[in-house]
Coordinates of C-alpha atoms in Angstrom, one line a residue:
Chain A
M1 CA -15.2 -17.7 21.7
S2 CA -17.4 -19.6 24.1
G3 CA -20.6 -18.1 25.8
E4 CA -18.9 -18.0 29.1
P5 CA -18.8 -14.4 30.9
E6 CA -15.6 -15.3 32.7
V7 CA -13.8 -16.1 29.5
H8 CA -14.9 -12.7 28.0
V9 CA -13.4 -11.2 31.3
E10 CA -10.2 -12.8 30.5
F11 CA -10.2 -11.9 26.9
E12 CA -11.0 -8.3 27.7
A13 CA -8.1 -8.1 30.0
R14 CA -5.7 -9.3 27.6
L15 CA -7.1 -6.7 24.8
K16 CA -6.9 -4.0 27.3
A17 CA -3.1 -4.8 27.8
Y18 CA -2.6 -3.2 24.5
E19 CA -4.0 0.0 25.6
G20 CA -1.2 2.8 25.3
L21 CA 1.2 1.0 23.3
P22 CA 2.1 2.2 19.8
A23 CA 0.4 1.1 16.9
A24 CA 2.3 2.6 14.1
A25 CA 6.0 3.9 14.8
T26 CA 7.3 6.5 12.9
G27 CA 5.6 5.8 9.6
V28 CA 6.7 8.0 6.4
G29 CA 3.8 8.6 4.0
R30 CA 4.3 6.3 0.8
D31 CA 4.2 9.3 -1.6
L32 CA 5.0 13.1 -1.0
V33 CA 2.0 15.0 -0.9
N34 CA 1.3 15.5 -4.8
E35 CA -0.9 16.8 -7.1
P36 CA -2.2 13.9 -8.7
M37 CA -3.5 12.3 -5.6
I38 CA -5.3 15.5 -4.8
R39 CA -6.9 15.5 -8.4
H40 CA -7.9 12.0 -8.1
W41 CA -9.4 12.7 -4.3
C42 CA -11.4 15.8 -5.8
E43 CA -12.5 14.1 -8.9
A44 CA -13.8 11.2 -6.6
M45 CA -15.4 13.6 -4.1
G46 CA -16.8 15.8 -6.6
D47 CA -14.9 18.7 -4.9
T48 CA -14.4 21.3 -7.2
S49 CA -12.8 24.1 -4.5
P50 CA -10.2 26.0 -6.3
A51 CA -8.1 25.8 -3.0
Y52 CA -6.9 22.3 -4.2
T53 CA -5.7 23.6 -7.5
G54 CA -2.9 26.0 -8.9
P55 CA 0.3 27.3 -7.5
D56 CA -1.0 28.0 -4.2
A57 CA -3.0 24.8 -3.8
I58 CA -3.3 22.8 -0.5
A59 CA -4.5 19.4 -0.3
P60 CA -7.8 18.8 1.1
P61 CA -7.5 18.4 4.8
T62 CA -10.0 15.7 4.8
M63 CA -7.1 14.0 2.8
L64 CA -4.9 13.7 6.0
Q65 CA -5.2 10.2 6.7
A66 CA -4.7 9.0 3.1
W67 CA -1.2 10.2 3.2
T68 CA -0.6 7.9 6.0
M69 CA -2.3 4.9 4.1
A70 CA -0.2 1.7 3.0
G71 CA -2.4 0.8 0.0
L72 CA -1.8 -2.6 -1.2
T73 CA 1.6 -3.1 0.5
R74 CA 2.1 -4.2 3.9
R75 CA 2.7 -1.2 6.4
P76 CA 6.4 -1.8 7.7
E77 CA 5.5 1.2 10.4
R78 CA 2.9 -1.1 12.0
T79 CA 4.2 -2.4 15.6
A80 CA 4.3 -5.8 16.5
A81 CA 1.8 -4.9 19.4
Y82 CA -1.0 -3.7 17.2
D83 CA -0.7 -6.8 14.7
E84 CA -0.8 -9.0 17.9
L85 CA -3.7 -7.3 18.9
L86 CA -5.6 -7.4 15.3
T87 CA -4.4 -11.2 15.5
L88 CA -5.9 -11.9 18.5
L89 CA -9.2 -10.5 17.7
D90 CA -9.0 -12.4 14.1
A91 CA -8.2 -15.7 15.8
S92 CA -11.2 -15.2 18.3
G93 CA -13.7 -14.9 15.3
H94 CA -13.8 -11.0 15.2
D95 CA -12.2 -11.0 11.9
A96 CA -14.5 -8.5 10.3
V97 CA -13.4 -4.8 10.3
V98 CA -15.5 -1.8 9.9
A99 CA -14.5 1.8 10.6
T100 CA -16.8 3.8 12.9
D101 CA -15.7 7.0 13.9
C102 CA -13.2 9.5 12.2
E103 CA -11.9 12.5 14.3
Q104 CA -9.5 14.8 12.6
E105 CA -7.9 18.2 13.5
Y106 CA -6.0 20.3 11.1
L107 CA -3.2 22.5 12.4
R108 CA -1.6 23.4 9.1
P109 CA -2.2 22.8 5.6
L110 CA -0.4 20.0 3.8
R111 CA 1.1 21.2 0.3
P112 CA 2.5 19.2 -2.9
G113 CA 5.9 18.4 -2.1
D114 CA 5.3 18.0 1.9
R115 CA 6.7 14.6 3.3
V116 CA 4.2 13.1 5.8
T117 CA 5.6 11.2 8.9
F118 CA 3.2 10.0 11.5
D119 CA 3.2 8.2 14.8
S120 CA 0.3 6.2 16.2
V121 CA -0.9 4.8 19.5
I122 CA -3.5 2.1 20.7
E123 CA -5.6 4.7 22.8
S124 CA -8.3 2.4 23.9
V125 CA -9.9 -1.2 23.2
S126 CA -13.6 -1.6 24.5
G127 CA -15.2 -4.1 26.2
R128 CA -17.5 -6.8 24.3
K129 CA -20.1 -4.7 22.4
T130 CA -23.1 -6.4 20.5
T131 CA -24.0 -4.2 17.1
K132 CA -26.2 -4.8 14.5
L133 CA -23.2 -6.1 12.4
G134 CA -22.1 -8.8 15.1
T135 CA -20.3 -9.0 18.4
G136 CA -16.9 -7.3 18.7
Y137 CA -14.6 -4.8 20.2
F138 CA -14.0 -1.4 19.2
V139 CA -10.1 -0.4 18.8
T140 CA -9.4 3.3 18.9
T141 CA -6.0 4.7 17.5
R142 CA -4.7 8.1 17.6
T143 CA -2.5 9.3 14.9
D144 CA -0.1 12.5 14.8
V145 CA 0.9 13.6 11.5
R146 CA 3.8 15.6 10.9
A147 CA 5.3 17.3 7.9
G148 CA 8.8 19.0 8.0
G149 CA 8.9 18.0 11.7
E150 CA 5.7 20.1 12.3
L151 CA 2.5 18.7 13.5
A152 CA 0.1 19.1 10.9
G153 CA -2.9 17.4 12.0
T154 CA -4.1 14.9 14.5
H155 CA -6.3 11.9 13.9
R156 CA -8.5 9.5 16.0
F157 CA -9.9 6.5 14.4
R158 CA -12.1 4.0 15.5
I159 CA -12.7 0.4 14.0
L160 CA -15.1 -2.3 15.0
K161 CA -13.5 -5.9 15.0
Y162 CA -16.4 -8.4 14.8
A163 CA -17.8 -11.5 14.4
P164 CA -20.4 -11.1 11.7
A165 CA -23.6 -11.9 12.8
H166 CA -25.0 -12.6 9.4
R167 CA -22.2 -14.4 8.0
P168 CA -23.6 -16.8 5.3
S169 CA -23.2 -20.3 6.6
K170 CA -21.8 -22.8 4.0
P171 CA -24.5 -25.2 3.3
V172 CA -23.9 -28.6 4.2
E173 CA -23.5 -30.8 1.0
R174 CA -23.9 -34.3 1.0
R175 CA -22.2 -36.8 -1.1
P176 CA -24.4 -38.2 -4.0
R177 CA -25.9 -41.3 -2.7
P178 CA -25.1 -44.7 -4.6
V179 CA -27.8 -46.3 -6.6
V180 CA -28.6 -49.5 -4.5
N181 CA -30.8 -51.9 -6.7
R182 CA -31.5 -55.7 -6.6
D183 CA -28.2 -56.6 -8.6
N184 CA -26.0 -54.8 -6.3
A185 CA -27.7 -54.6 -2.9
G186 CA -25.5 -57.4 -1.2
F187 CA -22.2 -55.2 -2.2
W188 CA -23.8 -52.5 0.0
E189 CA -24.9 -54.7 2.8
G190 CA -21.2 -56.0 2.8
V191 CA -20.2 -52.2 3.2
A192 CA -22.2 -51.9 6.2
R193 CA -20.4 -54.7 7.6
H194 CA -17.0 -53.4 6.6
E195 CA -16.6 -56.4 4.2
L196 CA -15.5 -55.3 0.5
L197 CA -17.2 -58.4 -1.1
I198 CA -16.3 -59.5 -4.9
Q199 CA -18.7 -61.6 -6.8
R200 CA -17.3 -64.9 -7.7
C201 CA -19.0 -67.3 -10.5
A202 CA -20.5 -70.4 -9.4
A203 CA -19.6 -72.1 -12.5
C204 CA -16.1 -70.7 -13.7
R205 CA -15.0 -69.3 -10.4
I206 CA -13.8 -66.1 -12.2
L207 CA -14.1 -63.0 -10.0
R208 CA -15.8 -60.0 -11.2
F209 CA -16.1 -56.4 -9.9
P210 CA -18.4 -54.3 -9.9
W211 CA -21.3 -56.5 -9.3
L212 CA -23.4 -57.9 -12.2
P213 CA -26.3 -60.2 -12.7
G214 CA -24.4 -62.8 -14.4
C215 CA -20.7 -64.0 -15.2
N216 CA -19.2 -62.0 -18.1
A217 CA -17.0 -64.9 -18.8
C218 CA -19.3 -67.9 -18.8
G219 CA -22.7 -66.3 -18.4
S220 CA -23.6 -68.3 -15.6
P221 CA -26.4 -66.3 -13.3
D222 CA -25.0 -68.3 -10.3
W223 CA -22.7 -66.6 -8.0
D224 CA -21.2 -66.3 -4.4
T225 CA -19.1 -63.8 -2.7
V226 CA -15.5 -63.5 -1.4
A227 CA -14.4 -60.7 1.0
A228 CA -11.5 -58.6 -0.3
T229 CA -8.3 -58.8 2.1
G230 CA -8.2 -55.2 1.5
E231 CA -4.6 -55.1 0.0
G232 CA -4.3 -53.3 -3.2
T233 CA -2.4 -51.0 -5.5
V234 CA -3.0 -48.2 -7.6
Y235 CA -3.5 -49.4 -11.3
S236 CA -4.1 -45.8 -12.6
Y237 CA -5.4 -42.6 -11.0
V238 CA -6.8 -39.1 -12.0
V239 CA -6.6 -36.2 -9.9
M240 CA -9.8 -34.1 -9.9
H241 CA -9.3 -30.0 -10.3
H242 CA -12.4 -29.5 -11.8
P243 CA -15.3 -29.1 -11.9
P244 CA -16.3 -28.8 -8.4
F245 CA -19.1 -31.1 -7.1
P246 CA -21.0 -30.5 -4.1
A247 CA -19.3 -32.2 -1.1
F248 CA -16.1 -32.8 -2.7
E249 CA -13.1 -30.4 -2.4
P250 CA -10.8 -30.5 -5.2
P251 CA -8.2 -31.4 -5.7
Y252 CA -8.2 -34.9 -4.8
A253 CA -7.1 -38.2 -6.3
V254 CA -9.6 -40.8 -7.6
G255 CA -7.7 -44.2 -7.9
L256 CA -8.3 -47.3 -10.1
I257 CA -7.4 -49.8 -7.3
E258 CA -6.3 -53.2 -8.4
L259 CA -7.3 -55.5 -5.4
A260 CA -4.8 -58.3 -4.1
E261 CA -7.7 -60.7 -5.7
G262 CA -7.1 -59.1 -9.1
V263 CA -10.3 -57.1 -9.6
R264 CA -10.2 -53.4 -10.1
I265 CA -12.6 -50.9 -8.1
V266 CA -12.6 -46.9 -8.6
S267 CA -12.4 -45.2 -5.3
N268 CA -10.5 -42.1 -3.7
V269 CA -7.1 -42.6 -2.6
V270 CA -6.9 -40.8 0.8
G271 CA -4.3 -40.1 3.4
V272 CA -1.4 -39.0 0.9
P273 CA -1.4 -35.8 -0.8
Y274 CA -3.2 -36.0 -4.1
D275 CA -0.2 -35.0 -6.1
E276 CA 1.8 -37.7 -4.3
V277 CA -0.4 -40.6 -5.5
R278 CA 1.5 -42.9 -7.9
I279 CA 0.7 -45.8 -9.9
G280 CA 2.0 -49.0 -8.2
M281 CA 1.6 -47.2 -4.6
P282 CA 0.4 -49.8 -2.3
V283 CA -3.0 -49.2 -0.6
R284 CA -5.1 -50.6 2.0
L285 CA -9.0 -50.7 2.4
E286 CA -10.7 -48.5 4.9
F287 CA -14.3 -47.6 5.4
R288 CA -14.8 -43.8 5.7
R289 CA -18.1 -42.4 7.2
Y290 CA -19.2 -39.2 5.3
D291 CA -22.6 -38.8 7.0
E292 CA -25.1 -40.6 9.2
E293 CA -26.3 -42.9 6.1
L294 CA -23.3 -42.9 4.0
E295 CA -20.0 -45.2 4.5
L296 CA -17.7 -45.9 1.6
P297 CA -14.6 -47.9 1.0
V298 CA -11.8 -45.7 0.3
F299 CA -8.1 -46.6 -0.1
Q300 CA -5.4 -45.3 2.1
G301 CA -1.8 -44.9 0.6
V302 CA 0.4 -46.9 2.5
G303 CA 3.9 -45.3 1.2
P304 CA 5.5 -45.1 -2.3
Chain B
M1 CA -24.8 33.6 10.6
K2 CA -26.1 32.3 13.7
A3 CA -26.5 29.2 15.5
G4 CA -29.7 27.4 14.4
D5 CA -28.8 28.3 10.6
R6 CA -29.4 25.7 8.4
L7 CA -27.2 24.9 5.1
P8 CA -29.0 23.9 1.8
P9 CA -28.9 20.0 1.7
L10 CA -26.5 18.2 -0.5
E11 CA -27.6 15.2 -2.8
I12 CA -24.9 12.5 -3.2
P13 CA -25.9 9.7 -5.5
V14 CA -24.1 6.7 -3.8
T15 CA -22.8 5.0 -6.9
R16 CA -20.7 1.8 -7.2
T17 CA -18.4 4.1 -9.1
L18 CA -18.1 6.7 -6.4
I19 CA -17.4 4.0 -3.6
V20 CA -14.8 2.4 -5.5
A21 CA -13.3 5.9 -6.7
G22 CA -13.3 7.2 -2.9
A23 CA -11.8 4.1 -1.7
I24 CA -9.0 4.1 -4.3
A25 CA -8.1 7.8 -3.9
S26 CA -8.0 7.3 -0.2
R27 CA -5.6 4.4 -0.7
D28 CA -8.0 2.1 1.1
Y29 CA -8.1 -1.4 -0.3
Q30 CA -10.2 -3.2 2.1
D31 CA -12.1 -5.9 0.0
V32 CA -15.6 -4.6 1.6
H33 CA -15.4 -1.1 -0.3
H34 CA -14.7 -2.7 -3.8
D35 CA -15.5 -6.5 -4.0
P36 CA -19.1 -7.3 -3.5
E37 CA -18.6 -11.3 -3.1
L38 CA -16.1 -10.8 -0.1
A39 CA -18.2 -7.9 1.3
R40 CA -21.0 -10.7 1.5
R41 CA -18.6 -13.4 2.8
K42 CA -18.5 -10.7 5.8
G43 CA -22.1 -10.4 6.0
S44 CA -22.8 -7.3 4.3
P45 CA -25.2 -7.2 1.3
D46 CA -23.0 -5.3 -1.2
I47 CA -19.7 -3.0 -1.1
F48 CA -20.3 -0.2 1.0
M49 CA -18.6 3.4 1.3
N50 CA -15.4 3.8 3.3
I51 CA -15.1 6.1 6.0
L52 CA -12.6 8.3 4.2
T53 CA -14.9 9.0 1.4
T54 CA -17.5 10.0 4.0
N55 CA -15.2 12.1 5.5
G56 CA -14.1 13.8 2.4
L57 CA -17.6 14.4 1.4
V58 CA -18.7 15.9 4.7
G59 CA -15.5 18.5 4.3
R60 CA -16.6 19.4 0.7
Y61 CA -20.1 19.9 1.9
I62 CA -18.9 22.6 4.2
T63 CA -16.2 24.1 1.9
D64 CA -18.7 24.0 -1.0
H65 CA -21.2 26.2 1.0
F66 CA -18.6 28.5 3.0
G67 CA -16.2 29.0 -0.2
P68 CA -12.5 28.3 -0.8
R69 CA -11.3 30.6 1.6
A70 CA -13.0 28.5 4.5
E71 CA -10.4 26.5 6.5
L72 CA -11.2 23.3 7.7
R73 CA -10.0 22.8 11.5
R74 CA -11.8 19.7 12.7
V75 CA -14.0 17.1 11.2
A76 CA -15.5 14.5 13.5
I77 CA -18.0 11.9 12.5
R78 CA -19.3 8.8 13.2
L79 CA -21.1 6.1 10.8
G80 CA -24.4 4.5 11.3
A81 CA -26.0 2.9 8.4
P82 CA -23.7 1.9 5.4
N83 CA -23.9 3.6 2.0
H84 CA -24.5 0.9 -0.3
P85 CA -24.7 1.6 -4.1
G86 CA -27.8 2.5 -5.5
D87 CA -28.9 4.9 -2.4
T88 CA -28.9 8.4 -2.1
M89 CA -27.1 10.3 0.7
V90 CA -28.6 13.8 1.6
L91 CA -26.2 15.9 3.8
T92 CA -27.9 18.5 5.8
G93 CA -26.0 20.9 8.2
T94 CA -27.3 23.3 11.0
V95 CA -24.8 25.6 12.4
E96 CA -24.3 25.0 16.0
E97 CA -21.9 27.8 17.2
V98 CA -20.5 31.0 15.8
D99 CA -17.3 32.2 17.7
G100 CA -15.7 34.9 16.0
D101 CA -14.7 33.7 12.7
T102 CA -15.2 30.3 13.9
V103 CA -18.3 28.1 12.8
T104 CA -19.1 25.0 13.9
V105 CA -21.6 22.9 12.0
R106 CA -23.6 19.9 13.0
V107 CA -23.8 17.7 9.8
V108 CA -26.2 14.5 9.3
G109 CA -25.9 12.4 6.1
A110 CA -29.0 10.4 5.9
N111 CA -29.8 7.6 3.1
G112 CA -32.5 5.5 2.3
I113 CA -32.0 3.1 5.7
G114 CA -31.2 5.5 8.0
K115 CA -28.4 8.2 9.4
H116 CA -25.2 7.2 7.5
V117 CA -23.2 9.8 8.9
T118 CA -23.5 12.3 11.8
G119 CA -20.9 14.6 12.9
T120 CA -19.5 18.0 13.6
V121 CA -17.2 20.3 11.4
T122 CA -15.5 23.2 12.7
V123 CA -14.5 25.6 10.2
R124 CA -12.6 29.0 10.1
I125 CA -14.1 31.7 7.7
P126 CA -11.5 34.7 7.7
A127 CA -13.4 38.0 7.4

């Protein structure tokens, strides 16, 4: 959400349009009112009242809502309108939820064997509210719970859909810095100019990569450079799944790229899904900026 | 019994077990009631008690006091400070109104950080 007041007004109007629409249509309790669920409830609550055990047991009245809960499964009775309202709130960043109010009236006790049915209506959607938890909207629903066609209780429930004020922000992780020294400074100067420089021995003309102080073929300390054309193929690769490193989001493909010039370089293969990278895949050099001071040569997959 | 009468307080240790057991017994699988990591991602320092458990505890507080023949007619609660593991909630009640066999009690459940719950319960006590 932007901070513009007129945007809130327009958004609130969209939310208000859901008032009065059904939130759940003829839901049926997942289970008959039953002794095991009553016992679990009483154990959890530390409720030892004899009214909830024995042949004439009733269910604790405060269980009214529990009989309507979907548990781990999706609610088929939830209406498209209620889904839309919640989606609208989620999509605008108000994706956290907390129940704030509950108002129940009990008209007749529920007993083991009762089959609960219920209907629910979106009673109201508040304007934008700022709370300790964050800014959000209160959504109130009212549910009529029936057993054997008879109204057994009503239940008004208010939730706050909010954008957490104290959402821990993900620290910005920076990629590790390359070690730049006298032996490889020229390479990084090339990267800064968007050139991938390969060393060439001044004596035997053999190309070498990565950069070294002397030729590993003839031992000559003299060299110059050639700029890679940027064409290459995947000579080999690995896909990193684990361990995770800061600033990297596994899985990703790391390729050993054979440049058209014949030398090989290790870098990321980008632009194709990690699991579609293959040996022999043509790739093309590009420079990708990771932060204000780090730019790296990577290789874009250019087809199978 | 008359308006102004106070019910003896009930101390509820808010254990992790109570929070999770209450959530599951009420079929409430919202992650913030059982998964500390996901609760933190939503801005809460830890898991916290769900409203259905609070509601059940308030109901129990009243029927514990008035006995098994007492019939709950209405429980209306509002939540404030969350009930986190390690805290203790103390429920207290004050009779607000007596109308024949029907009693309305104002209930407050306070924990270490404030008022977790405030509400009113209407209960019928058959003669």
